[in-house]
PDB file of C-alpha atoms in Angstrom:
ATOM      1  CA  LYS A   1     -79.954 -89.174 -57.374  1.00 81.00           C
ATOM      2  CA  ASN A   2     -80.376 -85.862 -55.189  1.00 84.00           C
ATOM      3  CA  GLN A   3     -79.095 -82.717 -57.092  1.00 90.00           C
ATOM      4  CA  VAL A   4     -79.557 -79.297 -57.505  1.00 95.00           C
ATOM      5  CA  GLU A   5     -78.361 -76.641 -60.051  1.00 96.00           C
ATOM      6  CA  GLN A   6     -77.993 -73.527 -60.378  1.00 97.00           C
ATOM      7  CA  SER A   7     -78.353 -70.999 -63.369  1.00 97.00           C
ATOM      8  CA  PRO A   8     -76.308 -69.174 -64.762  1.00 97.00           C
ATOM      9  CA  GLN A   9     -72.949 -70.181 -64.244  1.00 96.00           C
ATOM     10  CA  SER A  10     -70.970 -66.457 -64.097  1.00 97.00           C
ATOM     11  CA  LEU A  11     -73.135 -62.903 -64.278  1.00 97.00           C
ATOM     12  CA  ILE A  12     -71.442 -59.627 -65.206  1.00 98.00           C
ATOM     13  CA  ILE A  13     -73.623 -56.642 -64.005  1.00 98.00           C
ATOM     14  CA  LEU A  14     -73.458 -52.378 -63.371  1.00 98.00           C
ATOM     15  CA  GLU A  15     -73.365 -51.074 -59.948  1.00 98.00           C
ATOM     16  CA  GLY A  16     -77.313 -50.358 -59.287  1.00 98.00           C
ATOM     17  CA  LYS A  17     -79.107 -53.008 -60.964  1.00 98.00           C
ATOM     18  CA  ASN A  18     -80.899 -55.515 -60.118  1.00 98.00           C
ATOM     19  CA  CYS A  19     -80.372 -59.507 -61.202  1.00 98.00           C
ATOM     20  CA  THR A  20     -81.915 -63.455 -60.304  1.00 98.00           C
ATOM     21  CA  LEU A  21     -80.289 -66.014 -59.655  1.00 98.00           C
ATOM     22  CA  GLN A  22     -81.983 -69.812 -60.588  1.00 98.00           C
ATOM     23  CA  CYS A  23     -81.997 -73.045 -58.829  1.00 98.00           C
ATOM     24  CA  ASN A  24     -83.580 -76.538 -59.507  1.00 98.00           C
ATOM     25  CA  TYR A  25     -83.457 -79.299 -57.114  1.00 96.00           C
ATOM     26  CA  THR A  26     -84.577 -82.644 -57.298  1.00 94.00           C
ATOM     27  CA  VAL A  27     -84.177 -83.124 -53.445  1.00 87.00           C
ATOM     28  CA  SER A  28     -86.450 -85.743 -51.747  1.00 84.00           C
ATOM     29  CA  PRO A  29     -87.322 -85.844 -48.445  1.00 85.00           C
ATOM     30  CA  PHE A  30     -87.645 -82.228 -48.815  1.00 87.00           C
ATOM     31  CA  SER A  31     -86.906 -80.323 -45.666  1.00 85.00           C
ATOM     32  CA  ASN A  32     -85.671 -76.699 -46.354  1.00 89.00           C
ATOM     33  CA  LEU A  33     -83.702 -74.183 -49.063  1.00 93.00           C
ATOM     34  CA  ARG A  34     -81.112 -72.200 -47.994  1.00 94.00           C
ATOM     35  CA  TRP A  35     -79.089 -69.557 -50.096  1.00 97.00           C
ATOM     36  CA  TYR A  36     -75.490 -68.593 -49.056  1.00 96.00           C
ATOM     37  CA  LYS A  37     -73.015 -65.844 -50.233  1.00 97.00           C
ATOM     38  CA  GLN A  38     -69.348 -67.177 -50.073  1.00 95.00           C
ATOM     39  CA  ASP A  39     -66.919 -64.228 -51.014  1.00 95.00           C
ATOM     40  CA  THR A  40     -63.499 -65.919 -52.785  1.00 91.00           C
ATOM     41  CA  GLY A  41     -61.568 -67.613 -49.774  1.00 89.00           C
ATOM     42  CA  ARG A  42     -63.884 -67.127 -47.213  1.00 92.00           C
ATOM     43  CA  GLY A  43     -66.822 -69.344 -46.001  1.00 94.00           C
ATOM     44  CA  PRO A  44     -70.605 -69.612 -46.943  1.00 95.00           C
ATOM     45  CA  VAL A  45     -72.417 -67.323 -45.116  1.00 94.00           C
ATOM     46  CA  SER A  46     -76.217 -67.730 -44.804  1.00 93.00           C
ATOM     47  CA  LEU A  47     -79.040 -65.475 -47.019  1.00 96.00           C
ATOM     48  CA  THR A  48     -82.290 -66.920 -46.100  1.00 94.00           C
ATOM     49  CA  ILE A  49     -83.677 -70.385 -45.171  1.00 90.00           C
ATOM     50  CA  MET A  50     -87.108 -70.825 -46.669  1.00 92.00           C
ATOM     51  CA  THR A  51     -89.318 -74.082 -45.422  1.00 89.00           C
ATOM     52  CA  PHE A  52     -91.930 -76.128 -47.646  1.00 84.00           C
ATOM     53  CA  SER A  53     -94.624 -73.665 -46.790  1.00 89.00           C
ATOM     54  CA  GLU A  54     -93.184 -70.517 -47.331  1.00 91.00           C
ATOM     55  CA  ASN A  55     -93.138 -68.851 -50.853  1.00 93.00           C
ATOM     56  CA  THR A  56     -90.990 -66.137 -50.335  1.00 96.00           C
ATOM     57  CA  LYS A  57     -88.031 -64.597 -47.995  1.00 95.00           C
ATOM     58  CA  SER A  58     -86.341 -60.876 -48.081  1.00 96.00           C
ATOM     59  CA  ASN A  59     -82.982 -60.114 -46.574  1.00 95.00           C
ATOM     60  CA  GLY A  60     -82.232 -56.943 -47.063  1.00 96.00           C
ATOM     61  CA  ARG A  61     -81.671 -56.490 -50.328  1.00 97.00           C
ATOM     62  CA  TYR A  62     -82.023 -59.927 -50.874  1.00 98.00           C
ATOM     63  CA  THR A  63     -85.325 -61.907 -51.794  1.00 98.00           C
ATOM     64  CA  ALA A  64     -85.444 -65.233 -52.094  1.00 98.00           C
ATOM     65  CA  THR A  65     -89.026 -67.119 -53.521  1.00 97.00           C
ATOM     66  CA  LEU A  66     -89.832 -70.769 -53.352  1.00 97.00           C
ATOM     67  CA  ASP A  67     -92.322 -72.886 -55.235  1.00 95.00           C
ATOM     68  CA  ALA A  68     -92.495 -76.297 -53.828  1.00 91.00           C
ATOM     69  CA  ASP A  69     -94.307 -77.990 -56.532  1.00 92.00           C
ATOM     70  CA  THR A  70     -91.896 -76.864 -59.581  1.00 95.00           C
ATOM     71  CA  LYS A  71     -88.832 -77.303 -57.208  1.00 95.00           C
ATOM     72  CA  GLN A  72     -87.801 -74.120 -58.401  1.00 97.00           C
ATOM     73  CA  SER A  73     -85.984 -71.515 -56.163  1.00 98.00           C
ATOM     74  CA  SER A  74     -84.542 -67.670 -57.249  1.00 98.00           C
ATOM     75  CA  LEU A  75     -82.708 -65.406 -55.620  1.00 98.00           C
ATOM     76  CA  HIS A  76     -83.015 -61.713 -56.650  1.00 98.00           C
ATOM     77  CA  ILE A  77     -80.917 -59.239 -55.694  1.00 98.00           C
ATOM     78  CA  THR A  78     -82.193 -55.740 -56.027  1.00 98.00           C
ATOM     79  CA  ALA A  79     -80.006 -52.398 -56.346  1.00 98.00           C
ATOM     80  CA  SER A  80     -76.740 -53.966 -56.453  1.00 97.00           C
ATOM     81  CA  GLN A  81     -73.112 -53.122 -54.959  1.00 98.00           C
ATOM     82  CA  LEU A  82     -69.935 -53.756 -55.419  1.00 98.00           C
ATOM     83  CA  SER A  83     -69.565 -55.709 -51.966  1.00 97.00           C
ATOM     84  CA  ASP A  84     -72.672 -58.111 -53.529  1.00 98.00           C
ATOM     85  CA  SER A  85     -69.386 -59.434 -55.788  1.00 98.00           C
ATOM     86  CA  ALA A  86     -69.156 -63.478 -54.620  1.00 97.00           C
ATOM     87  CA  SER A  87     -70.713 -66.730 -55.390  1.00 96.00           C
ATOM     88  CA  TYR A  88     -74.174 -67.334 -54.566  1.00 98.00           C
ATOM     89  CA  ILE A  89     -74.523 -70.717 -53.119  1.00 97.00           C
ATOM     90  CA  CYS A  90     -78.416 -72.911 -53.254  1.00 97.00           C
ATOM     91  CA  VAL A  91     -78.608 -75.397 -50.192  1.00 94.00           C
ATOM     92  CA  VAL A  92     -80.978 -78.320 -50.370  1.00 92.00           C
ATOM     93  CA  SER A  93     -81.916 -79.953 -46.336  1.00 87.00           C
ATOM     94  CA  SER A  94     -83.351 -83.568 -47.012  1.00 81.00           C
ATOM     95  CA  GLY A  95     -83.498 -83.619 -43.218  1.00 69.00           C
ATOM     96  CA  GLY A  96     -82.224 -86.612 -41.306  1.00 63.00           C
ATOM     97  CA  GLY A  97     -80.763 -87.029 -38.203  1.00 56.00           C
ATOM     98  CA  TYR A  98     -77.696 -84.491 -38.823  1.00 59.00           C
ATOM     99  CA  ASN A  99     -79.232 -81.803 -41.178  1.00 62.00           C
ATOM    100  CA  LYS A 100     -77.525 -83.455 -44.770  1.00 75.00           C
ATOM    101  CA  LEU A 101     -77.228 -80.147 -47.171  1.00 86.00           C
ATOM    102  CA  ILE A 102     -76.964 -80.813 -51.071  1.00 89.00           C
ATOM    103  CA  PHE A 103     -74.929 -78.331 -52.404  1.00 92.00           C
ATOM    104  CA  GLY A 104     -75.658 -76.588 -55.835  1.00 94.00           C
ATOM    105  CA  ALA A 105     -72.434 -75.132 -57.579  1.00 93.00           C
ATOM    106  CA  GLY A 106     -73.005 -71.773 -57.136  1.00 95.00           C
ATOM    107  CA  THR A 107     -73.781 -68.958 -59.443  1.00 97.00           C
ATOM    108  CA  ARG A 108     -70.399 -66.123 -59.941  1.00 96.00           C
ATOM    109  CA  LEU A 109     -71.685 -62.807 -59.660  1.00 98.00           C
ATOM    110  CA  ALA A 110     -69.775 -60.061 -60.417  1.00 98.00           C
ATOM    111  CA  VAL A 111     -70.697 -55.979 -60.002  1.00 98.00           C
ATOM    112  CA  HIS A 112     -69.036 -53.671 -61.743  1.00 97.00           C
ATOM    113  CA  PRO A 113     -68.687 -49.736 -61.346  1.00 96.00           C
TER     114      PRO A 113
ATOM    115  CA  SER B   1     -71.273 -65.228 -29.072  1.00 82.00           C
ATOM    116  CA  GLN B   2     -70.256 -68.418 -31.197  1.00 83.00           C
ATOM    117  CA  THR B   3     -67.171 -68.349 -33.668  1.00 92.00           C
ATOM    118  CA  ILE B   4     -65.616 -71.208 -35.741  1.00 95.00           C
ATOM    119  CA  HIS B   5     -61.716 -71.208 -36.181  1.00 96.00           C
ATOM    120  CA  GLN B   6     -59.714 -73.263 -38.881  1.00 97.00           C
ATOM    121  CA  TRP B   7     -56.278 -73.588 -39.713  1.00 95.00           C
ATOM    122  CA  PRO B   8     -53.920 -73.034 -41.051  1.00 96.00           C
ATOM    123  CA  ALA B   9     -55.402 -70.846 -43.450  1.00 95.00           C
ATOM    124  CA  THR B  10     -53.096 -72.098 -46.300  1.00 96.00           C
ATOM    125  CA  LEU B  11     -51.366 -75.204 -46.490  1.00 97.00           C
ATOM    126  CA  VAL B  12     -49.245 -76.433 -49.694  1.00 97.00           C
ATOM    127  CA  GLN B  13     -47.877 -80.060 -49.034  1.00 97.00           C
ATOM    128  CA  PRO B  14     -46.020 -82.550 -51.300  1.00 97.00           C
ATOM    129  CA  VAL B  15     -47.778 -85.859 -51.897  1.00 97.00           C
ATOM    130  CA  GLY B  16     -47.413 -88.348 -49.719  1.00 96.00           C
ATOM    131  CA  SER B  17     -47.050 -86.535 -46.614  1.00 97.00           C
ATOM    132  CA  PRO B  18     -48.910 -86.326 -44.048  1.00 97.00           C
ATOM    133  CA  LEU B  19     -52.180 -83.786 -43.195  1.00 96.00           C
ATOM    134  CA  SER B  20     -53.783 -82.634 -39.953  1.00 97.00           C
ATOM    135  CA  LEU B  21     -56.467 -79.593 -39.872  1.00 98.00           C
ATOM    136  CA  GLU B  22     -58.168 -78.315 -37.243  1.00 97.00           C
ATOM    137  CA  CYS B  23     -61.425 -76.956 -36.627  1.00 98.00           C
ATOM    138  CA  THR B  24     -62.576 -75.516 -32.896  1.00 97.00           C
ATOM    139  CA  VAL B  25     -65.862 -73.734 -32.159  1.00 96.00           C
ATOM    140  CA  GLU B  26     -66.408 -71.242 -29.137  1.00 95.00           C
ATOM    141  CA  GLY B  27     -69.487 -70.042 -26.747  1.00 92.00           C
ATOM    142  CA  THR B  28     -71.755 -73.500 -27.888  1.00 89.00           C
ATOM    143  CA  SER B  29     -71.918 -77.004 -26.315  1.00 87.00           C
ATOM    144  CA  ASN B  30     -72.361 -79.899 -28.070  1.00 90.00           C
ATOM    145  CA  PRO B  31     -72.376 -78.685 -31.489  1.00 92.00           C
ATOM    146  CA  ASN B  32     -72.949 -81.040 -34.621  1.00 91.00           C
ATOM    147  CA  LEU B  33     -69.295 -80.863 -36.278  1.00 94.00           C
ATOM    148  CA  TYR B  34     -68.786 -80.964 -40.471  1.00 94.00           C
ATOM    149  CA  TRP B  35     -65.981 -81.383 -42.427  1.00 95.00           C
ATOM    150  CA  TYR B  36     -66.859 -79.988 -46.147  1.00 95.00           C
ATOM    151  CA  ARG B  37     -64.607 -79.866 -49.152  1.00 95.00           C
ATOM    152  CA  GLN B  38     -64.941 -77.527 -52.404  1.00 93.00           C
ATOM    153  CA  ALA B  39     -63.467 -78.227 -55.393  1.00 87.00           C
ATOM    154  CA  ALA B  40     -63.077 -75.248 -58.211  1.00 80.00           C
ATOM    155  CA  GLY B  41     -66.111 -74.852 -59.783  1.00 78.00           C
ATOM    156  CA  ARG B  42     -68.534 -77.789 -57.771  1.00 82.00           C
ATOM    157  CA  GLY B  43     -70.446 -77.948 -55.325  1.00 85.00           C
ATOM    158  CA  LEU B  44     -69.150 -78.225 -51.078  1.00 90.00           C
ATOM    159  CA  GLN B  45     -69.070 -81.830 -50.570  1.00 90.00           C
ATOM    160  CA  LEU B  46     -69.388 -83.266 -47.386  1.00 90.00           C
ATOM    161  CA  LEU B  47     -66.765 -85.595 -45.823  1.00 93.00           C
ATOM    162  CA  PHE B  48     -67.251 -86.144 -42.151  1.00 93.00           C
ATOM    163  CA  TYR B  49     -70.072 -85.416 -39.568  1.00 91.00           C
ATOM    164  CA  SER B  50     -70.393 -85.619 -35.662  1.00 92.00           C
ATOM    165  CA  ILE B  51     -72.907 -85.775 -33.505  1.00 89.00           C
ATOM    166  CA  GLY B  52     -70.613 -86.383 -30.350  1.00 90.00           C
ATOM    167  CA  ILE B  53     -67.213 -86.762 -29.426  1.00 91.00           C
ATOM    168  CA  ASP B  54     -65.526 -89.450 -31.086  1.00 85.00           C
ATOM    169  CA  GLN B  55     -69.086 -90.101 -33.019  1.00 90.00           C
ATOM    170  CA  ILE B  56     -67.962 -89.411 -36.129  1.00 91.00           C
ATOM    171  CA  SER B  57     -69.551 -90.784 -39.392  1.00 89.00           C
ATOM    172  CA  SER B  58     -68.073 -90.989 -43.217  1.00 88.00           C
ATOM    173  CA  GLU B  59     -70.079 -89.926 -45.881  1.00 82.00           C
ATOM    174  CA  VAL B  60     -67.606 -90.635 -48.647  1.00 77.00           C
ATOM    175  CA  PRO B  61     -65.058 -93.010 -49.000  1.00 68.00           C
ATOM    176  CA  GLN B  62     -61.815 -91.399 -49.274  1.00 77.00           C
ATOM    177  CA  ASN B  63     -57.936 -90.709 -48.020  1.00 87.00           C
ATOM    178  CA  LEU B  64     -59.138 -88.590 -45.527  1.00 94.00           C
ATOM    179  CA  SER B  65     -60.369 -89.545 -41.769  1.00 95.00           C
ATOM    180  CA  ALA B  66     -61.601 -87.110 -38.933  1.00 96.00           C
ATOM    181  CA  SER B  67     -61.602 -87.085 -35.182  1.00 96.00           C
ATOM    182  CA  ARG B  68     -63.159 -84.909 -32.392  1.00 96.00           C
ATOM    183  CA  PRO B  69     -61.112 -85.405 -29.263  1.00 94.00           C
ATOM    184  CA  GLN B  70     -62.786 -82.465 -27.394  1.00 94.00           C
ATOM    185  CA  ASP B  71     -66.799 -81.746 -27.850  1.00 94.00           C
ATOM    186  CA  ARG B  72     -65.692 -78.102 -29.473  1.00 95.00           C
ATOM    187  CA  GLN B  73     -62.458 -79.432 -32.132  1.00 96.00           C
ATOM    188  CA  PHE B  74     -62.963 -81.668 -34.737  1.00 97.00           C
ATOM    189  CA  ILE B  75     -59.535 -82.511 -36.605  1.00 97.00           C
ATOM    190  CA  LEU B  76     -59.426 -83.777 -40.428  1.00 97.00           C
ATOM    191  CA  SER B  77     -56.068 -85.817 -41.343  1.00 96.00           C
ATOM    192  CA  SER B  78     -54.059 -88.115 -43.667  1.00 96.00           C
ATOM    193  CA  LYS B  79     -51.326 -90.415 -43.438  1.00 95.00           C
ATOM    194  CA  LYS B  80     -50.392 -89.393 -47.179  1.00 96.00           C
ATOM    195  CA  LEU B  81     -52.091 -86.890 -49.570  1.00 96.00           C
ATOM    196  CA  LEU B  82     -53.200 -87.543 -52.898  1.00 94.00           C
ATOM    197  CA  LEU B  83     -52.702 -84.557 -55.936  1.00 94.00           C
ATOM    198  CA  SER B  84     -56.748 -85.154 -55.788  1.00 91.00           C
ATOM    199  CA  ASP B  85     -57.220 -84.224 -52.017  1.00 93.00           C
ATOM    200  CA  SER B  86     -56.239 -80.826 -52.842  1.00 94.00           C
ATOM    201  CA  GLY B  87     -58.910 -78.418 -52.587  1.00 94.00           C
ATOM    202  CA  PHE B  88     -60.586 -75.721 -50.236  1.00 95.00           C
ATOM    203  CA  TYR B  89     -61.405 -77.349 -46.692  1.00 97.00           C
ATOM    204  CA  LEU B  90     -64.392 -75.945 -44.658  1.00 97.00           C
ATOM    205  CA  CYS B  91     -65.368 -76.984 -41.266  1.00 97.00           C
ATOM    206  CA  ALA B  92     -68.748 -75.834 -40.133  1.00 95.00           C
ATOM    207  CA  TRP B  93     -71.180 -76.389 -37.163  1.00 93.00           C
ATOM    208  CA  SER B  94     -75.133 -76.524 -36.124  1.00 89.00           C
ATOM    209  CA  VAL B  95     -76.985 -76.936 -32.821  1.00 83.00           C
ATOM    210  CA  GLY B  96     -80.101 -79.153 -33.472  1.00 69.00           C
ATOM    211  CA  THR B  97     -80.807 -80.704 -36.935  1.00 58.00           C
ATOM    212  CA  GLY B  98     -83.414 -80.024 -39.519  1.00 57.00           C
ATOM    213  CA  ARG B  99     -84.079 -75.922 -40.006  1.00 59.00           C
ATOM    214  CA  TYR B 100     -81.124 -75.247 -37.924  1.00 74.00           C
ATOM    215  CA  GLU B 101     -78.203 -73.119 -39.646  1.00 82.00           C
ATOM    216  CA  GLN B 102     -75.192 -74.339 -40.054  1.00 88.00           C
ATOM    217  CA  TYR B 103     -72.323 -71.572 -39.328  1.00 92.00           C
ATOM    218  CA  PHE B 104     -68.669 -72.476 -41.634  1.00 95.00           C
ATOM    219  CA  GLY B 105     -65.513 -71.726 -40.754  1.00 96.00           C
ATOM    220  CA  PRO B 106     -62.652 -69.613 -42.728  1.00 95.00           C
ATOM    221  CA  GLY B 107     -61.695 -72.416 -44.970  1.00 96.00           C
ATOM    222  CA  THR B 108     -58.568 -74.254 -45.477  1.00 97.00           C
ATOM    223  CA  ARG B 109     -56.522 -73.928 -49.114  1.00 96.00           C
ATOM    224  CA  LEU B 110     -54.872 -77.077 -49.217  1.00 96.00           C
ATOM    225  CA  THR B 111     -52.481 -77.528 -52.885  1.00 96.00           C
ATOM    226  CA  VAL B 112     -50.459 -81.130 -53.034  1.00 96.00           C
ATOM    227  CA  THR B 113     -48.023 -80.727 -54.946  1.00 96.00           C
TER     228      THR B 113
END
């Protein structure tokens, strides 16, 4: 069964600190892996997208890694800001004719001053 | 630039009443369109996707239906709402497949009472 699991479920950090969010997946076939940021009550917004051959990709203070052998990905946030408070969703695409995405349940991050 | 609209933003409906949620996309032609539902603490679940007018596929059996009367308009409907239909409904669009991005709308919060 195609699944995407994320940990931790929730996380609280102080402003300025770094954090790392984890994603494990069992999706086959694998096309690409994405990280989305979702503010409360809003639609998800893409942060990064990586294919099988990409190990790391950065978007500002966000850096995603991918280990296709162990089927693990991480999202590292550097020098957190209050605006980073949101849910971060790991999404794996199994390809196919309509770009089917399998979503994780997300990690809810709260950045406190 | 492309934009995606959803309305209404929030909706409270009694059990057994009908439903109609609307999604429109601007600034692109012949997009792939998607309806997702997000339950609290769960990952997004794909409900319907459409690759063209009147070309709609359903991912899961349910109480809902979708229609695409125009190229950039996608409608989610129900004849009789159930309590379990409560959730956050997101419309998304993409052009192409594979690693192409999916762009999400602002969502509709539906509460069935």
